[in-house]
Amino acid sequence: MKNIDRWFILTGLVFLLTGMALGLHMSKAQDFTLHGLHAHLNLLGFVVMTLFGLCYRTWPKMQEGILATVHYLLHTVTVATALTLLFFMLSNMDLAPKLGPILDTVLLGTVAGVVLFFYLFFTRARE
Ligand code: HEM
Ligand code: HEM
């Protein structure tokens, strides 16, 4: 994918808008059950994705080839899936024993993406 830096930041902004909408809802309803979801939409979604995007922008060599696209897809798909599962879990804690292990497995994909990013940063972000 071209301009992966832009895709990271655009997708992060979608997470931010979702996280802020949820924050406003929690505040209005005075119900903070979903605060963990709100925090991770904003942090794992927006903040982390924006930092990735800015790094890909600063060191364009990191974008060459397919690995940056793999990282983008891994992060976006696993974070969106994990946070959807977290929504259902926090809304109904009876689902936790069932959804918890799936959530943990999905997040391994997020971690794999960070390992990939580490590799790209370590080998290509030189000047
Ligand atoms: C429209 C914007 C936002 C609103 C209305 C909002 C609202 C809230 C509310 C009501 C809580 C729950 C507080 C509690 O549990 O006592 C919360 C928690 C939190 N918010 Fe936001 N928030 C907004 C934006 C953000 C952003 C942009 C970030 C991060 C970049 C953020 C990070 C957090 C974190 C980390 C917590 C969890 C704190 C904790 O419970 O330990 N929020 N927010
Ligand atoms: C695979 C990635 C991650 C996992 C599995 C994870 C897991 C967790 C868990 C289990 C909690 C405790 C929730 C609770 O007690 O309600 C937590 C809280 C928190 N995490 Fe993460 N986290 C991850 C990534 C991150 C990242 C990247 C950030 C920041 C950039 C972050 C910031 C926070 C903060 C601020 C809290 C406390 C806010 C709250 O209690 O709502 N996390 N995280």
JSON list of C-alpha atoms and ligand atoms in Angstrom, two decimals:
[
{"chain": "A", "resi": 1, "resn": "MET", "atom": "CA", "xyz": [0.00, 0.00, 0.00]},
{"chain": "A", "resi": 2, "resn": "LYS", "atom": "CA", "xyz": [1.23, 3.50, -0.83]},
{"chain": "A", "resi": 3, "resn": "ASN", "atom": "CA", "xyz": [1.50, 6.23, 1.81]},
{"chain": "A", "resi": 4, "resn": "ILE", "atom": "CA", "xyz": [1.21, 3.85, 4.73]},
{"chain": "A", "resi": 5, "resn": "ASP", "atom": "CA", "xyz": [2.03, 6.77, 7.06]},
{"chain": "A", "resi": 6, "resn": "ARG", "atom": "CA", "xyz": [-1.21, 8.46, 5.99]},
{"chain": "A", "resi": 7, "resn": "TRP", "atom": "CA", "xyz": [-3.22, 5.25, 6.40]},
{"chain": "A", "resi": 8, "resn": "PHE", "atom": "CA", "xyz": [-1.93, 4.77, 9.94]},
{"chain": "A", "resi": 9, "resn": "ILE", "atom": "CA", "xyz": [-2.91, 8.31, 10.94]},
{"chain": "A", "resi": 10, "resn": "LEU", "atom": "CA", "xyz": [-6.29, 8.25, 9.14]},
{"chain": "A", "resi": 11, "resn": "THR", "atom": "CA", "xyz": [-7.22, 4.96, 10.80]},
{"chain": "A", "resi": 12, "resn": "GLY", "atom": "CA", "xyz": [-5.98, 6.28, 14.14]},
{"chain": "A", "resi": 13, "resn": "LEU", "atom": "CA", "xyz": [-8.31, 9.26, 13.74]},
{"chain": "A", "resi": 14, "resn": "VAL", "atom": "CA", "xyz": [-11.26, 6.90, 13.22]},
{"chain": "A", "resi": 15, "resn": "PHE", "atom": "CA", "xyz": [-10.33, 5.19, 16.52]},
{"chain": "A", "resi": 16, "resn": "LEU", "atom": "CA", "xyz": [-10.02, 8.63, 18.18]},
{"chain": "A", "resi": 17, "resn": "LEU", "atom": "CA", "xyz": [-13.47, 9.75, 17.03]},
{"chain": "A", "resi": 18, "resn": "THR", "atom": "CA", "xyz": [-14.95, 6.46, 18.26]},
{"chain": "A", "resi": 19, "resn": "GLY", "atom": "CA", "xyz": [-13.08, 6.73, 21.59]},
{"chain": "A", "resi": 20, "resn": "MET", "atom": "CA", "xyz": [-14.13, 10.36, 22.11]},
{"chain": "A", "resi": 21, "resn": "ALA", "atom": "CA", "xyz": [-17.76, 9.57, 21.27]},
{"chain": "A", "resi": 22, "resn": "LEU", "atom": "CA", "xyz": [-17.65, 6.78, 23.85]},
{"chain": "A", "resi": 23, "resn": "GLY", "atom": "CA", "xyz": [-16.01, 9.16, 26.38]},
{"chain": "A", "resi": 24, "resn": "LEU", "atom": "CA", "xyz": [-18.79, 11.68, 25.88]},
{"chain": "A", "resi": 25, "resn": "HIS", "atom": "CA", "xyz": [-21.39, 8.94, 26.23]},
{"chain": "A", "resi": 26, "resn": "MET", "atom": "CA", "xyz": [-19.81, 7.66, 29.48]},
{"chain": "A", "resi": 27, "resn": "SER", "atom": "CA", "xyz": [-19.70, 11.17, 30.84]},
{"chain": "A", "resi": 28, "resn": "LYS", "atom": "CA", "xyz": [-23.31, 11.90, 29.93]},
{"chain": "A", "resi": 29, "resn": "ALA", "atom": "CA", "xyz": [-24.62, 8.59, 31.25]},
{"chain": "A", "resi": 30, "resn": "GLN", "atom": "CA", "xyz": [-22.26, 8.67, 34.30]},
{"chain": "A", "resi": 31, "resn": "ASP", "atom": "CA", "xyz": [-21.58, 5.00, 33.53]},
{"chain": "A", "resi": 32, "resn": "PHE", "atom": "CA", "xyz": [-17.88, 4.17, 33.36]},
{"chain": "A", "resi": 33, "resn": "THR", "atom": "CA", "xyz": [-18.17, 0.43, 32.71]},
{"chain": "A", "resi": 34, "resn": "LEU", "atom": "CA", "xyz": [-16.47, 0.84, 29.35]},
{"chain": "A", "resi": 35, "resn": "HIS", "atom": "CA", "xyz": [-13.58, 3.06, 30.52]},
{"chain": "A", "resi": 36, "resn": "GLY", "atom": "CA", "xyz": [-11.03, 0.38, 29.55]},
{"chain": "A", "resi": 37, "resn": "LEU", "atom": "CA", "xyz": [-12.44, 0.26, 26.05]},
{"chain": "A", "resi": 38, "resn": "HIS", "atom": "CA", "xyz": [-12.39, 4.06, 25.82]},
{"chain": "A", "resi": 39, "resn": "ALA", "atom": "CA", "xyz": [-8.75, 4.19, 27.05]},
{"chain": "A", "resi": 40, "resn": "HIS", "atom": "CA", "xyz": [-7.53, 1.62, 24.54]},
{"chain": "A", "resi": 41, "resn": "LEU", "atom": "CA", "xyz": [-9.49, 3.04, 21.60]},
{"chain": "A", "resi": 42, "resn": "ASN", "atom": "CA", "xyz": [-7.68, 6.33, 22.22]},
{"chain": "A", "resi": 43, "resn": "LEU", "atom": "CA", "xyz": [-4.26, 4.95, 23.20]},
{"chain": "A", "resi": 44, "resn": "LEU", "atom": "CA", "xyz": [-3.77, 1.66, 21.31]},
{"chain": "A", "resi": 45, "resn": "GLY", "atom": "CA", "xyz": [-5.90, 3.06, 18.47]},
{"chain": "A", "resi": 46, "resn": "PHE", "atom": "CA", "xyz": [-5.12, 6.74, 17.98]},
{"chain": "A", "resi": 47, "resn": "VAL", "atom": "CA", "xyz": [-1.92, 7.50, 19.94]},
{"chain": "A", "resi": 48, "resn": "VAL", "atom": "CA", "xyz": [0.04, 4.39, 18.97]},
{"chain": "A", "resi": 49, "resn": "MET", "atom": "CA", "xyz": [-1.11, 4.42, 15.33]},
{"chain": "A", "resi": 50, "resn": "THR", "atom": "CA", "xyz": [-0.24, 8.09, 14.97]},
{"chain": "A", "resi": 51, "resn": "LEU", "atom": "CA", "xyz": [3.24, 7.46, 16.38]},
{"chain": "A", "resi": 52, "resn": "PHE", "atom": "CA", "xyz": [3.70, 4.58, 13.91]},
{"chain": "A", "resi": 53, "resn": "GLY", "atom": "CA", "xyz": [2.49, 6.85, 11.08]},
{"chain": "A", "resi": 54, "resn": "LEU", "atom": "CA", "xyz": [4.89, 9.63, 12.03]},
{"chain": "A", "resi": 55, "resn": "CYS", "atom": "CA", "xyz": [7.80, 7.15, 12.17]},
{"chain": "A", "resi": 56, "resn": "TYR", "atom": "CA", "xyz": [6.96, 5.77, 8.70]},
{"chain": "A", "resi": 57, "resn": "ARG", "atom": "CA", "xyz": [6.83, 9.39, 7.49]},
{"chain": "A", "resi": 58, "resn": "THR", "atom": "CA", "xyz": [10.13, 10.34, 9.13]},
{"chain": "A", "resi": 59, "resn": "TRP", "atom": "CA", "xyz": [12.01, 7.28, 7.84]},
{"chain": "A", "resi": 60, "resn": "PRO", "atom": "CA", "xyz": [10.44, 6.49, 4.43]},
{"chain": "A", "resi": 61, "resn": "LYS", "atom": "CA", "xyz": [12.76, 3.49, 3.94]},
{"chain": "A", "resi": 62, "resn": "MET", "atom": "CA", "xyz": [10.66, 1.72, 6.56]},
{"chain": "A", "resi": 63, "resn": "GLN", "atom": "CA", "xyz": [7.74, 1.84, 4.10]},
{"chain": "A", "resi": 64, "resn": "GLU", "atom": "CA", "xyz": [9.54, 0.05, 1.26]},
{"chain": "A", "resi": 65, "resn": "GLY", "atom": "CA", "xyz": [8.28, -3.42, 0.37]},
{"chain": "A", "resi": 66, "resn": "ILE", "atom": "CA", "xyz": [5.33, -5.22, 1.83]},
{"chain": "A", "resi": 67, "resn": "LEU", "atom": "CA", "xyz": [6.22, -5.39, 5.54]},
{"chain": "A", "resi": 68, "resn": "ALA", "atom": "CA", "xyz": [4.81, -1.97, 6.48]},
{"chain": "A", "resi": 69, "resn": "THR", "atom": "CA", "xyz": [1.49, -2.94, 4.85]},
{"chain": "A", "resi": 70, "resn": "VAL", "atom": "CA", "xyz": [1.50, -6.22, 6.77]},
{"chain": "A", "resi": 71, "resn": "HIS", "atom": "CA", "xyz": [2.07, -4.22, 9.97]},
{"chain": "A", "resi": 72, "resn": "TYR", "atom": "CA", "xyz": [-0.77, -1.81, 9.13]},
{"chain": "A", "resi": 73, "resn": "LEU", "atom": "CA", "xyz": [-3.23, -4.62, 8.39]},
{"chain": "A", "resi": 74, "resn": "LEU", "atom": "CA", "xyz": [-2.17, -6.64, 11.44]},
{"chain": "A", "resi": 75, "resn": "HIS", "atom": "CA", "xyz": [-2.54, -3.66, 13.79]},
{"chain": "A", "resi": 76, "resn": "THR", "atom": "CA", "xyz": [-5.83, -2.41, 12.36]},
{"chain": "A", "resi": 77, "resn": "VAL", "atom": "CA", "xyz": [-7.57, -5.77, 12.10]},
{"chain": "A", "resi": 78, "resn": "THR", "atom": "CA", "xyz": [-6.40, -7.15, 15.46]},
{"chain": "A", "resi": 79, "resn": "VAL", "atom": "CA", "xyz": [-7.03, -3.95, 17.44]},
{"chain": "A", "resi": 80, "resn": "ALA", "atom": "CA", "xyz": [-10.49, -3.45, 15.90]},
{"chain": "A", "resi": 81, "resn": "THR", "atom": "CA", "xyz": [-11.38, -7.12, 16.56]},
{"chain": "A", "resi": 82, "resn": "ALA", "atom": "CA", "xyz": [-9.95, -7.14, 20.10]},
{"chain": "A", "resi": 83, "resn": "LEU", "atom": "CA", "xyz": [-11.73, -3.93, 21.08]},
{"chain": "A", "resi": 84, "resn": "THR", "atom": "CA", "xyz": [-15.02, -5.23, 19.66]},
{"chain": "A", "resi": 85, "resn": "LEU", "atom": "CA", "xyz": [-14.60, -8.37, 21.80]},
{"chain": "A", "resi": 86, "resn": "LEU", "atom": "CA", "xyz": [-13.72, -6.16, 24.78]},
{"chain": "A", "resi": 87, "resn": "PHE", "atom": "CA", "xyz": [-16.94, -4.21, 24.25]},
{"chain": "A", "resi": 88, "resn": "PHE", "atom": "CA", "xyz": [-19.00, -7.40, 24.51]},
{"chain": "A", "resi": 89, "resn": "MET", "atom": "CA", "xyz": [-16.97, -8.63, 27.48]},
{"chain": "A", "resi": 90, "resn": "LEU", "atom": "CA", "xyz": [-17.27, -5.43, 29.50]},
{"chain": "A", "resi": 91, "resn": "SER", "atom": "CA", "xyz": [-20.98, -5.14, 28.63]},
{"chain": "A", "resi": 92, "resn": "ASN", "atom": "CA", "xyz": [-21.64, -8.67, 29.91]},
{"chain": "A", "resi": 93, "resn": "MET", "atom": "CA", "xyz": [-18.97, -10.14, 32.17]},
{"chain": "A", "resi": 94, "resn": "ASP", "atom": "CA", "xyz": [-20.60, -13.59, 31.88]},
{"chain": "A", "resi": 95, "resn": "LEU", "atom": "CA", "xyz": [-19.00, -13.70, 28.43]},
{"chain": "A", "resi": 96, "resn": "ALA", "atom": "CA", "xyz": [-15.50, -13.21, 29.85]},
{"chain": "A", "resi": 97, "resn": "PRO", "atom": "CA", "xyz": [-14.53, -16.89, 30.19]},
{"chain": "A", "resi": 98, "resn": "LYS", "atom": "CA", "xyz": [-15.49, -17.48, 26.55]},
{"chain": "A", "resi": 99, "resn": "LEU", "atom": "CA", "xyz": [-14.23, -14.27, 24.93]},
{"chain": "A", "resi": 100, "resn": "GLY", "atom": "CA", "xyz": [-11.16, -13.68, 27.12]},
{"chain": "A", "resi": 101, "resn": "PRO", "atom": "CA", "xyz": [-8.97, -16.39, 25.55]},
{"chain": "A", "resi": 102, "resn": "ILE", "atom": "CA", "xyz": [-10.02, -15.35, 22.01]},
{"chain": "A", "resi": 103, "resn": "LEU", "atom": "CA", "xyz": [-9.16, -11.73, 22.83]},
{"chain": "A", "resi": 104, "resn": "ASP", "atom": "CA", "xyz": [-5.73, -12.75, 24.15]},
{"chain": "A", "resi": 105, "resn": "THR", "atom": "CA", "xyz": [-5.06, -14.74, 20.98]},
{"chain": "A", "resi": 106, "resn": "VAL", "atom": "CA", "xyz": [-6.11, -11.89, 18.70]},
{"chain": "A", "resi": 107, "resn": "LEU", "atom": "CA", "xyz": [-3.80, -9.52, 20.59]},
{"chain": "A", "resi": 108, "resn": "LEU", "atom": "CA", "xyz": [-0.86, -11.77, 19.79]},
{"chain": "A", "resi": 109, "resn": "GLY", "atom": "CA", "xyz": [-1.32, -10.41, 16.25]},
{"chain": "A", "resi": 110, "resn": "THR", "atom": "CA", "xyz": [-0.98, -6.86, 17.56]},
{"chain": "A", "resi": 111, "resn": "VAL", "atom": "CA", "xyz": [2.21, -7.83, 19.35]},
{"chain": "A", "resi": 112, "resn": "ALA", "atom": "CA", "xyz": [3.50, -9.52, 16.19]},
{"chain": "A", "resi": 113, "resn": "GLY", "atom": "CA", "xyz": [2.89, -6.21, 14.37]},
{"chain": "A", "resi": 114, "resn": "VAL", "atom": "CA", "xyz": [4.93, -4.33, 16.96]},
{"chain": "A", "resi": 115, "resn": "VAL", "atom": "CA", "xyz": [7.76, -6.87, 16.59]},
{"chain": "A", "resi": 116, "resn": "LEU", "atom": "CA", "xyz": [7.63, -6.24, 12.82]},
{"chain": "A", "resi": 117, "resn": "PHE", "atom": "CA", "xyz": [7.74, -2.49, 13.43]},
{"chain": "A", "resi": 118, "resn": "PHE", "atom": "CA", "xyz": [10.69, -2.97, 15.78]},
{"chain": "A", "resi": 119, "resn": "TYR", "atom": "CA", "xyz": [12.50, -4.88, 13.04]},
{"chain": "A", "resi": 120, "resn": "LEU", "atom": "CA", "xyz": [11.76, -2.19, 10.41]},
{"chain": "A", "resi": 121, "resn": "PHE", "atom": "CA", "xyz": [12.81, 0.60, 12.76]},
{"chain": "A", "resi": 122, "resn": "PHE", "atom": "CA", "xyz": [15.96, -1.19, 13.86]},
{"chain": "A", "resi": 123, "resn": "THR", "atom": "CA", "xyz": [17.14, -2.06, 10.34]},
{"chain": "A", "resi": 124, "resn": "ARG", "atom": "CA", "xyz": [15.97, 0.95, 8.29]},
{"chain": "A", "resi": 125, "resn": "ALA", "atom": "CA", "xyz": [15.58, 4.07, 10.47]},
{"chain": "A", "resi": 126, "resn": "ARG", "atom": "CA", "xyz": [19.21, 5.06, 10.23]},
{"chain": "A", "resi": 127, "resn": "GLU", "atom": "CA", "xyz": [19.46, 8.66, 9.06]},
{"chain": "B", "resi": 1, "resn": "HEM", "atom": "C1", "xyz": [-14.09, 13.90, 23.95]},
{"chain": "B", "resi": 1, "resn": "HEM", "atom": "C2", "xyz": [-13.02, 13.49, 24.58]},
{"chain": "B", "resi": 1, "resn": "HEM", "atom": "C3", "xyz": [-13.00, 12.63, 25.81]},
{"chain": "B", "resi": 1, "resn": "HEM", "atom": "C4", "xyz": [-13.96, 12.43, 26.77]},
{"chain": "B", "resi": 1, "resn": "HEM", "atom": "C5", "xyz": [-15.35, 13.05, 26.87]},
{"chain": "B", "resi": 1, "resn": "HEM", "atom": "C6", "xyz": [-13.41, 11.51, 27.74]},
{"chain": "B", "resi": 1, "resn": "HEM", "atom": "C7", "xyz": [-14.07, 11.03, 28.86]},
{"chain": "B", "resi": 1, "resn": "HEM", "atom": "C8", "xyz": [-13.59, 10.10, 29.75]},
{"chain": "B", "resi": 1, "resn": "HEM", "atom": "C9", "xyz": [-14.31, 9.54, 30.86]},
{"chain": "B", "resi": 1, "resn": "HEM", "atom": "C10", "xyz": [-15.75, 9.93, 31.26]},
{"chain": "B", "resi": 1, "resn": "HEM", "atom": "C11", "xyz": [-13.50, 8.65, 31.48]},
{"chain": "B", "resi": 1, "resn": "HEM", "atom": "C12", "xyz": [-13.85, 7.76, 32.69]},
{"chain": "B", "resi": 1, "resn": "HEM", "atom": "C13", "xyz": [-13.34, 8.37, 33.93]},
{"chain": "B", "resi": 1, "resn": "HEM", "atom": "C14", "xyz": [-13.49, 7.41, 35.10]},
{"chain": "B", "resi": 1, "resn": "HEM", "atom": "O1", "xyz": [-13.48, 6.18, 34.90]},
{"chain": "B", "resi": 1, "resn": "HEM", "atom": "O2", "xyz": [-13.59, 7.90, 36.24]},
{"chain": "B", "resi": 1, "resn": "HEM", "atom": "C15", "xyz": [-12.25, 8.61, 30.75]},
{"chain": "B", "resi": 1, "resn": "HEM", "atom": "C16", "xyz": [-11.18, 7.82, 31.06]},
{"chain": "B", "resi": 1, "resn": "HEM", "atom": "C17", "xyz": [-10.01, 7.78, 30.35]},
{"chain": "B", "resi": 1, "resn": "HEM", "atom": "N1", "xyz": [-9.70, 8.53, 29.23]},
{"chain": "B", "resi": 1, "resn": "HEM", "atom": "FE1", "xyz": [-10.90, 9.80, 28.30]},
{"chain": "B", "resi": 1, "resn": "HEM", "atom": "N2", "xyz": [-12.14, 11.17, 27.36]},
{"chain": "B", "resi": 1, "resn": "HEM", "atom": "C18", "xyz": [-11.85, 11.81, 26.17]},
{"chain": "B", "resi": 1, "resn": "HEM", "atom": "C19", "xyz": [-10.69, 11.73, 25.44]},
{"chain": "B", "resi": 1, "resn": "HEM", "atom": "C20", "xyz": [-9.60, 10.96, 25.77]},
{"chain": "B", "resi": 1, "resn": "HEM", "atom": "C21", "xyz": [-8.38, 10.88, 24.99]},
{"chain": "B", "resi": 1, "resn": "HEM", "atom": "C22", "xyz": [-8.13, 11.66, 23.68]},
{"chain": "B", "resi": 1, "resn": "HEM", "atom": "C23", "xyz": [-7.55, 10.02, 25.64]},
{"chain": "B", "resi": 1, "resn": "HEM", "atom": "C24", "xyz": [-6.17, 9.55, 25.29]},
{"chain": "B", "resi": 1, "resn": "HEM", "atom": "C25", "xyz": [-5.45, 10.01, 24.27]},
{"chain": "B", "resi": 1, "resn": "HEM", "atom": "C26", "xyz": [-8.25, 9.56, 26.83]},
{"chain": "B", "resi": 1, "resn": "HEM", "atom": "C27", "xyz": [-7.75, 8.68, 27.75]},
{"chain": "B", "resi": 1, "resn": "HEM", "atom": "C28", "xyz": [-8.43, 8.19, 28.83]},
{"chain": "B", "resi": 1, "resn": "HEM", "atom": "C29", "xyz": [-7.89, 7.17, 29.72]},
{"chain": "B", "resi": 1, "resn": "HEM", "atom": "C30", "xyz": [-6.52, 6.52, 29.64]},
{"chain": "B", "resi": 1, "resn": "HEM", "atom": "C31", "xyz": [-8.88, 6.90, 30.67]},
{"chain": "B", "resi": 1, "resn": "HEM", "atom": "C32", "xyz": [-8.85, 5.85, 31.77]},
{"chain": "B", "resi": 1, "resn": "HEM", "atom": "C33", "xyz": [-8.41, 6.43, 33.04]},
{"chain": "B", "resi": 1, "resn": "HEM", "atom": "C34", "xyz": [-8.62, 5.36, 34.09]},
{"chain": "B", "resi": 1, "resn": "HEM", "atom": "O3", "xyz": [-9.76, 4.99, 34.32]},
{"chain": "B", "resi": 1, "resn": "HEM", "atom": "O4", "xyz": [-7.64, 4.89, 34.66]},
{"chain": "B", "resi": 1, "resn": "HEM", "atom": "N3", "xyz": [-9.49, 10.14, 26.86]},
{"chain": "B", "resi": 1, "resn": "HEM", "atom": "N4", "xyz": [-12.33, 9.51, 29.71]},
{"chain": "B", "resi": 2, "resn": "HEM", "atom": "C1", "xyz": [-1.64, -5.63, 23.58]},
{"chain": "B", "resi": 2, "resn": "HEM", "atom": "C2", "xyz": [-1.75, -4.46, 24.12]},
{"chain": "B", "resi": 2, "resn": "HEM", "atom": "C3", "xyz": [-2.37, -4.13, 25.46]},
{"chain": "B", "resi": 2, "resn": "HEM", "atom": "C4", "xyz": [-3.02, -4.94, 26.36]},
{"chain": "B", "resi": 2, "resn": "HEM", "atom": "C5", "xyz": [-3.29, -6.44, 26.25]},
{"chain": "B", "resi": 2, "resn": "HEM", "atom": "C6", "xyz": [-3.43, -4.11, 27.48]},
{"chain": "B", "resi": 2, "resn": "HEM", "atom": "C7", "xyz": [-4.11, -4.57, 28.61]},
{"chain": "B", "resi": 2, "resn": "HEM", "atom": "C8", "xyz": [-4.53, -3.78, 29.64]},
{"chain": "B", "resi": 2, "resn": "HEM", "atom": "C9", "xyz": [-5.26, -4.25, 30.80]},
{"chain": "B", "resi": 2, "resn": "HEM", "atom": "C10", "xyz": [-5.67, -5.71, 31.05]},
{"chain": "B", "resi": 2, "resn": "HEM", "atom": "C11", "xyz": [-5.52, -3.20, 31.59]},
{"chain": "B", "resi": 2, "resn": "HEM", "atom": "C12", "xyz": [-6.26, -3.17, 32.93]},
{"chain": "B", "resi": 2, "resn": "HEM", "atom": "C13", "xyz": [-7.70, -2.82, 32.64]},
{"chain": "B", "resi": 2, "resn": "HEM", "atom": "C14", "xyz": [-8.54, -2.62, 33.89]},
{"chain": "B", "resi": 2, "resn": "HEM", "atom": "O1", "xyz": [-8.08, -2.89, 35.00]},
{"chain": "B", "resi": 2, "resn": "HEM", "atom": "O2", "xyz": [-9.69, -2.15, 33.73]},
{"chain": "B", "resi": 2, "resn": "HEM", "atom": "C15", "xyz": [-4.95, -2.02, 30.95]},
{"chain": "B", "resi": 2, "resn": "HEM", "atom": "C16", "xyz": [-5.03, -0.73, 31.42]},
{"chain": "B", "resi": 2, "resn": "HEM", "atom": "C17", "xyz": [-4.45, 0.36, 30.82]},
{"chain": "B", "resi": 2, "resn": "HEM", "atom": "N1", "xyz": [-3.70, 0.37, 29.66]},
{"chain": "B", "resi": 2, "resn": "HEM", "atom": "FE1", "xyz": [-3.41, -1.22, 28.45]},
{"chain": "B", "resi": 2, "resn": "HEM", "atom": "N2", "xyz": [-3.04, -2.82, 27.25]},
{"chain": "B", "resi": 2, "resn": "HEM", "atom": "C18", "xyz": [-2.38, -2.80, 26.04]},
{"chain": "B", "resi": 2, "resn": "HEM", "atom": "C19", "xyz": [-1.83, -1.69, 25.42]},
{"chain": "B", "resi": 2, "resn": "HEM", "atom": "C20", "xyz": [-1.77, -0.43, 25.97]},
{"chain": "B", "resi": 2, "resn": "HEM", "atom": "C21", "xyz": [-1.09, 0.70, 25.36]},
{"chain": "B", "resi": 2, "resn": "HEM", "atom": "C22", "xyz": [-0.33, 0.63, 24.03]},
{"chain": "B", "resi": 2, "resn": "HEM", "atom": "C23", "xyz": [-1.31, 1.77, 26.17]},
{"chain": "B", "resi": 2, "resn": "HEM", "atom": "C24", "xyz": [-0.84, 3.20, 26.04]},
{"chain": "B", "resi": 2, "resn": "HEM", "atom": "C25", "xyz": [-0.28, 3.72, 24.95]},
{"chain": "B", "resi": 2, "resn": "HEM", "atom": "C26", "xyz": [-2.11, 1.31, 27.30]},
{"chain": "B", "resi": 2, "resn": "HEM", "atom": "C27", "xyz": [-2.54, 2.09, 28.33]},
{"chain": "B", "resi": 2, "resn": "HEM", "atom": "C28", "xyz": [-3.30, 1.65, 29.40]},
{"chain": "B", "resi": 2, "resn": "HEM", "atom": "C29", "xyz": [-3.81, 2.52, 30.44]},
{"chain": "B", "resi": 2, "resn": "HEM", "atom": "C30", "xyz": [-3.60, 4.05, 30.53]},
{"chain": "B", "resi": 2, "resn": "HEM", "atom": "C31", "xyz": [-4.53, 1.72, 31.32]},
{"chain": "B", "resi": 2, "resn": "HEM", "atom": "C32", "xyz": [-5.29, 2.15, 32.57]},
{"chain": "B", "resi": 2, "resn": "HEM", "atom": "C33", "xyz": [-6.60, 2.74, 32.12]},
{"chain": "B", "resi": 2, "resn": "HEM", "atom": "C34", "xyz": [-7.81, 1.98, 32.54]},
{"chain": "B", "resi": 2, "resn": "HEM", "atom": "O3", "xyz": [-7.79, 1.31, 33.58]},
{"chain": "B", "resi": 2, "resn": "HEM", "atom": "O4", "xyz": [-8.82, 2.07, 31.80]},
{"chain": "B", "resi": 2, "resn": "HEM", "atom": "N3", "xyz": [-2.37, -0.04, 27.14]},
{"chain": "B", "resi": 2, "resn": "HEM", "atom": "N4", "xyz": [-4.36, -2.41, 29.76]}
]
